[in-house]
PDB file of C-alpha atoms in Angstrom:
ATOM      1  CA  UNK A   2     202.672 180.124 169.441  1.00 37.00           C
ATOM      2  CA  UNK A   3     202.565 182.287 172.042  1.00 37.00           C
ATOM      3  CA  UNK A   4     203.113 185.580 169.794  1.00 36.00           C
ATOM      4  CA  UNK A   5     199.997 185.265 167.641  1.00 36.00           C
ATOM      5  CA  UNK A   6     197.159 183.267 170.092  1.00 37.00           C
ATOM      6  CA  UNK A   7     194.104 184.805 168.516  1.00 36.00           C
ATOM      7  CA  UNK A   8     191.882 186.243 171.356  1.00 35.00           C
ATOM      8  CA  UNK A   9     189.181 183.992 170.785  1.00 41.00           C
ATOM      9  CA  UNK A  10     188.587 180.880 168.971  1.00 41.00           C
ATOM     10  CA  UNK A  11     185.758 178.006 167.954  1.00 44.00           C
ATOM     11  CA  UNK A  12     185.262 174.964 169.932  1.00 47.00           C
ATOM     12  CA  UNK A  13     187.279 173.159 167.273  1.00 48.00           C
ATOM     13  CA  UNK A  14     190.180 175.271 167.392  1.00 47.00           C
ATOM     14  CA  UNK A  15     190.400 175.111 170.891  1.00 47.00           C
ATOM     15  CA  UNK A  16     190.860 171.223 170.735  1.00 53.00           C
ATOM     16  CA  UNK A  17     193.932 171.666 168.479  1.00 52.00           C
ATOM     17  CA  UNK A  18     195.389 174.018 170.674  1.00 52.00           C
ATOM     18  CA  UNK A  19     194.796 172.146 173.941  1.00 54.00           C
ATOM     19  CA  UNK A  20     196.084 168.745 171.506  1.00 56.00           C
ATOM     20  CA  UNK A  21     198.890 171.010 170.996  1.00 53.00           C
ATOM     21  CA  UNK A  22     199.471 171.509 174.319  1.00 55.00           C
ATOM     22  CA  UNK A  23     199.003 167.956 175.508  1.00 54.00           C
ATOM     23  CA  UNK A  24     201.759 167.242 173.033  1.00 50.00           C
ATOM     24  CA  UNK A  25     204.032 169.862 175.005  1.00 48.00           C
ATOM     25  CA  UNK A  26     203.063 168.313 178.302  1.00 49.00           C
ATOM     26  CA  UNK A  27     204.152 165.002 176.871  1.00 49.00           C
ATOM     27  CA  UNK A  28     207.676 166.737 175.960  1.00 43.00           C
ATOM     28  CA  UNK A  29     207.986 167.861 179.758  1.00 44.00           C
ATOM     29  CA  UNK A  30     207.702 165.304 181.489  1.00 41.00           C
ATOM     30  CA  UNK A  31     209.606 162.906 179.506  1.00 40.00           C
ATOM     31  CA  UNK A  32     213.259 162.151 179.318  1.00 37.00           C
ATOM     32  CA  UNK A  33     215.971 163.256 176.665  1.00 38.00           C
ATOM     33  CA  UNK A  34     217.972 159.914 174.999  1.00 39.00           C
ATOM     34  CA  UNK A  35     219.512 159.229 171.520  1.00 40.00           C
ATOM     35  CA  UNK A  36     220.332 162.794 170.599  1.00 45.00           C
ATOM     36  CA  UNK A  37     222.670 162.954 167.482  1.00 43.00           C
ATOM     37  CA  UNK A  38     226.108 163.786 168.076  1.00 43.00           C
ATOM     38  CA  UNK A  39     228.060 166.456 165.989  1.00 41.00           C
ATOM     39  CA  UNK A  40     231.651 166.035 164.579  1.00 40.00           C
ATOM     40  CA  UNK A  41     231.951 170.048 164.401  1.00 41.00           C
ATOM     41  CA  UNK A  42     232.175 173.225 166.702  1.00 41.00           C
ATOM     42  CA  UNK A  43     231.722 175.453 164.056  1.00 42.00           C
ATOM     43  CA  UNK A  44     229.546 178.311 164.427  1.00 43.00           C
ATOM     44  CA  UNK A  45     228.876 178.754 160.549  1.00 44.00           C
ATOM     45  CA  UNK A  46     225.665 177.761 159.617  1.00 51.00           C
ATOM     46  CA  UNK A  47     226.131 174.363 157.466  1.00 57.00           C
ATOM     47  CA  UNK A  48     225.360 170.582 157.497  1.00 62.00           C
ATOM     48  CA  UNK A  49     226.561 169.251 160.963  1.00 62.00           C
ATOM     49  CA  UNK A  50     227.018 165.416 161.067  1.00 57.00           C
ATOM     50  CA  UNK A  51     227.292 162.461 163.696  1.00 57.00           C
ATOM     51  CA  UNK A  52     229.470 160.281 161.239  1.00 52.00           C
ATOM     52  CA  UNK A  53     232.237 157.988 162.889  1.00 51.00           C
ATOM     53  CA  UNK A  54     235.033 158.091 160.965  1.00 48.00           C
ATOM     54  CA  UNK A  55     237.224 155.318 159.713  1.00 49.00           C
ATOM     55  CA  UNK A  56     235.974 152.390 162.388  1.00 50.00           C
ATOM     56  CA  UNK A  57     236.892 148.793 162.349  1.00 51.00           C
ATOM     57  CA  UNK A  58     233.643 147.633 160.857  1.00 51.00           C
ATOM     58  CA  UNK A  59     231.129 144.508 161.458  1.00 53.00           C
ATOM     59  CA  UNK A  60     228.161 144.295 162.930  1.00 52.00           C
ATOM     60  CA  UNK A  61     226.159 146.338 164.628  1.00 55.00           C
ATOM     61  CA  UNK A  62     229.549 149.252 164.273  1.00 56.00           C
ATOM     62  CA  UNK A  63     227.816 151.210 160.956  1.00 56.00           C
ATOM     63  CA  UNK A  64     225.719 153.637 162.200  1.00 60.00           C
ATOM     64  CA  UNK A  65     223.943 156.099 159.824  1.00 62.00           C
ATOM     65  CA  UNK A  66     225.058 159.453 159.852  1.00 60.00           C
ATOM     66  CA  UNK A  67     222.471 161.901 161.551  1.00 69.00           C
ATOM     67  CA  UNK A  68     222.968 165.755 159.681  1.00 79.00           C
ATOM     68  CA  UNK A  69     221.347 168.486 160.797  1.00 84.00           C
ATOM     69  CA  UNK A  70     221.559 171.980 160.009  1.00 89.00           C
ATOM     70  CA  UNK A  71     221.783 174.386 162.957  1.00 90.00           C
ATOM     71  CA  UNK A  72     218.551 176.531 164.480  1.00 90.00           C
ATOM     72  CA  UNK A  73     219.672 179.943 163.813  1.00 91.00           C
ATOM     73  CA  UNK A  74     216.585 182.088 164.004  1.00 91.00           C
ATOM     74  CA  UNK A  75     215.634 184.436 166.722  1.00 93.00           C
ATOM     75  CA  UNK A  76     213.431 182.957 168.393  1.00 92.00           C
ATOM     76  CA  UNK A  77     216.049 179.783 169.017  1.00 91.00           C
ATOM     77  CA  UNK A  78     218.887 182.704 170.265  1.00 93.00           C
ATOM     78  CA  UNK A  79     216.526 184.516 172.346  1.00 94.00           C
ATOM     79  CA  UNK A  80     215.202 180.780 173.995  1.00 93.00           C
ATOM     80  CA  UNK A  81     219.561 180.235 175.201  1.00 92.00           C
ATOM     81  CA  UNK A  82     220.495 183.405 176.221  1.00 93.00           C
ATOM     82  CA  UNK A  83     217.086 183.220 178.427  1.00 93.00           C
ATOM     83  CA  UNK A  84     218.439 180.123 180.051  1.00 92.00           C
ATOM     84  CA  UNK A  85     221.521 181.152 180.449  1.00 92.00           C
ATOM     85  CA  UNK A  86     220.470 184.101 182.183  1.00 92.00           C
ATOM     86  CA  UNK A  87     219.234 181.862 184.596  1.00 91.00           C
ATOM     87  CA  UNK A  88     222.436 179.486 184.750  1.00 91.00           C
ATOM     88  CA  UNK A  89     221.642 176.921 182.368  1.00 90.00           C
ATOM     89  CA  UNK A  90     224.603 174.914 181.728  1.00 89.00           C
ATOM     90  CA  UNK A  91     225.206 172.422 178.586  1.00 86.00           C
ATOM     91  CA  UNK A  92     222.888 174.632 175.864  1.00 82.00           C
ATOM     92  CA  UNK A  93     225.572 176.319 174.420  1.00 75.00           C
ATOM     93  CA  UNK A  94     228.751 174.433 172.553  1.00 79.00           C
ATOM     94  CA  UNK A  95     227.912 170.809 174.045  1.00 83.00           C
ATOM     95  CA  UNK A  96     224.227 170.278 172.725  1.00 87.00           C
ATOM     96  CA  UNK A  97     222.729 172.610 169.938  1.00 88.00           C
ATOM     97  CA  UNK A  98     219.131 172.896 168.466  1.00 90.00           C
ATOM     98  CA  UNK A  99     219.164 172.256 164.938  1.00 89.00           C
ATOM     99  CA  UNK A 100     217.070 171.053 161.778  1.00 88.00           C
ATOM    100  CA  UNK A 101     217.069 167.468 160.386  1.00 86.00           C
ATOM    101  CA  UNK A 102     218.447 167.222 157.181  1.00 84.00           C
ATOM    102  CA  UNK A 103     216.399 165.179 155.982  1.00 85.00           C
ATOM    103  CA  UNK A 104     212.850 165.696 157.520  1.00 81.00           C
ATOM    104  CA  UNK A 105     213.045 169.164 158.038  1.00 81.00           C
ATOM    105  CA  UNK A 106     212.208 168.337 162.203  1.00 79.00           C
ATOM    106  CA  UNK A 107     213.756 170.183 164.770  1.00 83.00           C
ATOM    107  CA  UNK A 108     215.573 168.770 167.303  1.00 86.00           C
ATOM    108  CA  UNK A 109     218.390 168.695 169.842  1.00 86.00           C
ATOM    109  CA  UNK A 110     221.541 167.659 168.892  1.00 87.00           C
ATOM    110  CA  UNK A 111     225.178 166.829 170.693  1.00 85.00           C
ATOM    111  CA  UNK A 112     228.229 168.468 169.390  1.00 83.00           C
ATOM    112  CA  UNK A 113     230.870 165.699 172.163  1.00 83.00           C
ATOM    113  CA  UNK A 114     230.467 162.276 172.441  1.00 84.00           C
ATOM    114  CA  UNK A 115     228.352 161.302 175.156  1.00 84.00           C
ATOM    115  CA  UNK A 116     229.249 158.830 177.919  1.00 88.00           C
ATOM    116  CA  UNK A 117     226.689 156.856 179.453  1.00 89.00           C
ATOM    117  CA  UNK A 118     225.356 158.410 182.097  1.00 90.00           C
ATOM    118  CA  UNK A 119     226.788 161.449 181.235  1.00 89.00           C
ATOM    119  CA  UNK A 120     224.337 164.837 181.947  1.00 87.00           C
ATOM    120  CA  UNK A 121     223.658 166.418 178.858  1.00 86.00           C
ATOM    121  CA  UNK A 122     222.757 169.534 179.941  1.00 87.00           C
ATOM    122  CA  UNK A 123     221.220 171.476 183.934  1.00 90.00           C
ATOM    123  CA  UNK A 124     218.572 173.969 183.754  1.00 90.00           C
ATOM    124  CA  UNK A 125     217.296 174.925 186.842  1.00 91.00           C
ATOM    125  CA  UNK A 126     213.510 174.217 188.186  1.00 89.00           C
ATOM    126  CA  UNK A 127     212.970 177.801 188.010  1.00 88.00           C
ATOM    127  CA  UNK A 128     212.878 177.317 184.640  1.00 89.00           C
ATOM    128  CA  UNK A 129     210.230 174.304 184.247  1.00 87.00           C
ATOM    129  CA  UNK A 130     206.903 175.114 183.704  1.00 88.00           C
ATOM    130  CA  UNK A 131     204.537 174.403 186.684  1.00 88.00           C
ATOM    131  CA  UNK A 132     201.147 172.120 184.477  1.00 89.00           C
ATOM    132  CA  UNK A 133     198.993 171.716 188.110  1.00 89.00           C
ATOM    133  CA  UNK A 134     198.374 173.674 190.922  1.00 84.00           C
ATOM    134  CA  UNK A 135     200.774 172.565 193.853  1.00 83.00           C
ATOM    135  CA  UNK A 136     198.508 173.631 196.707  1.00 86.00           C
ATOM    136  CA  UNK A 137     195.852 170.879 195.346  1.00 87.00           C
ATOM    137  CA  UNK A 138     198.477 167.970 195.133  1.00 86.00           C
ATOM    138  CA  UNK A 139     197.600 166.523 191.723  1.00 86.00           C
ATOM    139  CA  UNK A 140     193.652 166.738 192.125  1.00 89.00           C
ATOM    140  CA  UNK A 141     193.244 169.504 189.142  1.00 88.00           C
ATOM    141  CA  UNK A 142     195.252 166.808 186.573  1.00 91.00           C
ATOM    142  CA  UNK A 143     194.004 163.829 186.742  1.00 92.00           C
ATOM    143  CA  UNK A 144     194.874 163.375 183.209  1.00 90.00           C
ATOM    144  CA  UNK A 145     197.805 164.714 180.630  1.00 88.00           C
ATOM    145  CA  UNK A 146     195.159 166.685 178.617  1.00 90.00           C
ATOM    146  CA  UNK A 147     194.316 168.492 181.725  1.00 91.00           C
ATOM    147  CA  UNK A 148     197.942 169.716 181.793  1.00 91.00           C
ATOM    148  CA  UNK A 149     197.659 170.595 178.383  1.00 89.00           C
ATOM    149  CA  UNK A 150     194.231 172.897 179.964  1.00 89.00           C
ATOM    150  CA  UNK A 151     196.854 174.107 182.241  1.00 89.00           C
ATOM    151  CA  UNK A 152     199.090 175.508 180.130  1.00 90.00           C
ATOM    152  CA  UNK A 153     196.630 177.193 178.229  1.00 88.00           C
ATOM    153  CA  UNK A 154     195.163 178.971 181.144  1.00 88.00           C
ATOM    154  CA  UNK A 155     198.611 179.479 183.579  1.00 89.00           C
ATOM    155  CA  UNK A 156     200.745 180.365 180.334  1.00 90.00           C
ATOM    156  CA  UNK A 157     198.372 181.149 177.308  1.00 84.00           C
ATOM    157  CA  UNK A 158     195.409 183.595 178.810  1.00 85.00           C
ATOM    158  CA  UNK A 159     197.679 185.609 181.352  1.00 89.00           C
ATOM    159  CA  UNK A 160     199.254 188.393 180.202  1.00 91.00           C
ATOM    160  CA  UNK A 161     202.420 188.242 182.655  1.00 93.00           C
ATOM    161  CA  UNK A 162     202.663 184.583 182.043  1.00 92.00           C
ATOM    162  CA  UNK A 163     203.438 185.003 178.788  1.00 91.00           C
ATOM    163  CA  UNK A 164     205.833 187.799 178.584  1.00 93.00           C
ATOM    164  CA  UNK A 165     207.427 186.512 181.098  1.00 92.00           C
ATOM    165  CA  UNK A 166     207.847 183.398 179.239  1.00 93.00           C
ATOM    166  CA  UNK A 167     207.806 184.408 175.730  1.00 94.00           C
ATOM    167  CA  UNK A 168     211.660 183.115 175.233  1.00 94.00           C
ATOM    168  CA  UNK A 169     210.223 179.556 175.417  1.00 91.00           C
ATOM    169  CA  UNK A 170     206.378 180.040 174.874  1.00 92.00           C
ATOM    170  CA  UNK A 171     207.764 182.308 170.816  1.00 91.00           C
ATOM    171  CA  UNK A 172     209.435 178.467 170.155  1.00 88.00           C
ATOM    172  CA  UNK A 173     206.616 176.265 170.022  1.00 85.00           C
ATOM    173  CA  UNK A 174     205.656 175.459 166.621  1.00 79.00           C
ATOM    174  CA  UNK A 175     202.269 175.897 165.289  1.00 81.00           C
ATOM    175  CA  UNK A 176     200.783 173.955 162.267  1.00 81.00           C
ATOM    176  CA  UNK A 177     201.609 175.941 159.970  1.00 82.00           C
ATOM    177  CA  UNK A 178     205.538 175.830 160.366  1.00 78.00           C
ATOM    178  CA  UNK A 179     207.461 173.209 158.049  1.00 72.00           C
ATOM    179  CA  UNK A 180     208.991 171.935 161.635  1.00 68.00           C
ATOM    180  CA  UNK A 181     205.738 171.093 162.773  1.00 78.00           C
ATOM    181  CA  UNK A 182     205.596 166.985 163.903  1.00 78.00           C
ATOM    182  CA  UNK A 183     202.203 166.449 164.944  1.00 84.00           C
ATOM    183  CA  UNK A 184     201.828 163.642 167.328  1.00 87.00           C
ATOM    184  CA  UNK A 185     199.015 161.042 167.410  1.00 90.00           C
ATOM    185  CA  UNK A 186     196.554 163.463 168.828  1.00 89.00           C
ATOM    186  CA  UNK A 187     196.015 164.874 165.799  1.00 89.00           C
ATOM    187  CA  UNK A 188     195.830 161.850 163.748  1.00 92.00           C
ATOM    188  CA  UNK A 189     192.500 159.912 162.520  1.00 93.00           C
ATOM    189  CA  UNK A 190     191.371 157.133 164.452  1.00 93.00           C
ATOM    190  CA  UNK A 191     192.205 155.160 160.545  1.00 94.00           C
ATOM    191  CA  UNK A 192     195.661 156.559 160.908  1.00 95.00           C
ATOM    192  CA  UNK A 193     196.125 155.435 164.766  1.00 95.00           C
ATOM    193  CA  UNK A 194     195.172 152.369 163.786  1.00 95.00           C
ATOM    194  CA  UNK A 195     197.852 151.648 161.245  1.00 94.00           C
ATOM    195  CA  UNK A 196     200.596 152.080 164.428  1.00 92.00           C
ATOM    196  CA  UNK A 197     199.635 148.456 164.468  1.00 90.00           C
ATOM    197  CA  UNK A 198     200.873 148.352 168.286  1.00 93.00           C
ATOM    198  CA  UNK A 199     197.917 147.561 170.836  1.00 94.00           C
ATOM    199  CA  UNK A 200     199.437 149.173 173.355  1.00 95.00           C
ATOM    200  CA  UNK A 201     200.286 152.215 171.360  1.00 94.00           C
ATOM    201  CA  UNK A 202     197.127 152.452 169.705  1.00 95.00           C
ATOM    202  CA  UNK A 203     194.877 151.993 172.707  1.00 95.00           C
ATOM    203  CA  UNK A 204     196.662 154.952 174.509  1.00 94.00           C
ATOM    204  CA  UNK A 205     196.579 157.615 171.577  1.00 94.00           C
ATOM    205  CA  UNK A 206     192.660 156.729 170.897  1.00 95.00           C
ATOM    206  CA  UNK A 207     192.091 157.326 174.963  1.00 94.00           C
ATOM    207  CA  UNK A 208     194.559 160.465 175.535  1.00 93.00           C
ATOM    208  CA  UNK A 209     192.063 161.864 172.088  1.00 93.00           C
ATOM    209  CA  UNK A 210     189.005 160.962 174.294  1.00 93.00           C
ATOM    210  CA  UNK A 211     190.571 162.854 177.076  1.00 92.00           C
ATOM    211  CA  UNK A 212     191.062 165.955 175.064  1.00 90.00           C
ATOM    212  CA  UNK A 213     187.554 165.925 173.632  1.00 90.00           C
ATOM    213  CA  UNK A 214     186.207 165.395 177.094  1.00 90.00           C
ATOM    214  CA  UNK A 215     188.228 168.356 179.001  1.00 90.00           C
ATOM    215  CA  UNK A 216     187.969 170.669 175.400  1.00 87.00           C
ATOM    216  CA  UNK A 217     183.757 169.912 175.977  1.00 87.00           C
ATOM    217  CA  UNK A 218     184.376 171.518 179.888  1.00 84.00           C
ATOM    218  CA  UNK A 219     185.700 174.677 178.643  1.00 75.00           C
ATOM    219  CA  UNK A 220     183.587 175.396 175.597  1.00 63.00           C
ATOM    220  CA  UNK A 221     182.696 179.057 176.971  1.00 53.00           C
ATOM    221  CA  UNK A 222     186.448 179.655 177.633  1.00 54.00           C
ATOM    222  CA  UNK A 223     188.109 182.858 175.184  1.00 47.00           C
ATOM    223  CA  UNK A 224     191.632 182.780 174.168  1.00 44.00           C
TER     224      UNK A 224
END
């Protein structure tokens, strides 16, 4: 969170913030799909549902209803009217962050059906985060943790970087909120293993050695 980064921290809470950060590159730089879809405009703040309603039924037509319960707090408000100051289009009235119901996990949600290949939602480049220096063409991110280093030291450790950014950076969850969802990078190698996907499995346990190796590099680094 970028509101209460502690000015200096241990080796081993560095790695949790640069796992947390790996977890936000991950976020970046990959695509939006399946959001739920909301049968309400209503600005209270109640359950929100995808439900279909009435249907012809058979298979494959039932789809479980996806309720969430809309992201009121200030932090959320401050995060839209930021982008759209800078012309975001699609934030506010078609798509809306919100709580699951159930888990408790924020996420984004649709309040229109969706067409295929429909754009959910334009916010300009201005407003993505740059993770690598552009003058060095890749070279200084040869892996995702070393975006996740990045963002720490472009975002994190400058002072105009983050108020600046403070709309987005004030969102992130740390581990102590309820929302928080870590990913695998902060699982146990026994836990990892119980993915019981090769694939899946072999990348987590690599992208942990990655973060241990680039967390090692920058053990005399404040923040």
């Amino acid at each position: 969170n970028g509101s209460a980064l502690p000015t200096c921290c241990t080796m081993k809470t560095f790695r949790r913030l640069l796992s947390s950060c790996c977890f936000v590159a991950a976020c970046l730089v990959s695509s939006s799909d399946g959001l739920a879809i909301s049968s309400s405009k209503s600005s209270k703040k109640k359950l929100l549902t995808n439900a279909r309603q009435g249907g012809s039924g058979g298979f494959g037509t039932a789809q479980p209803a996806l309720v969430h319960i809309p992201d009121t707090s200030n932090e959320s408000q401050t995060l839209i009217n930021f982008l759209l100051n800078q012309r975001s289009r699609g934030i506010n009235g078609e798509t809306q962050i919100g709580f699951n119901a159930d888990t408790g996990i924020r996420g984004l949600y649709a309040c229109k059906n969706m067409k295929k290949g429909e754009i959910i939602c334009k916010i300009p480049s201005d407003c993505a985060l740059a993770l690598s220096d552009p003058g060095l063409g890749g070279d200084d991110v040869p892996t995702i943790a070393h975006e996740g280093r990045n963002f720490l030291l472009m975002y994190q450790q400058e002072l105009n970087a983050q108020m600046l950014w403070a709309p987005y950076l004030d969102t992130l969850p740390s581990r102590n909120d309820a929302s928080f969802d870590p990913s695998p990078d902060f699982w146990s190698d026994e836990e990892i293993e119980q993915l019981e996907f090769p694939r899946a499995v072999t990348g987590a346990k690599e992208r942990k050695s990655e973060i241990a190796a680039v967390a090692a590099t920058e053990e005399d680094m404040s923040f």
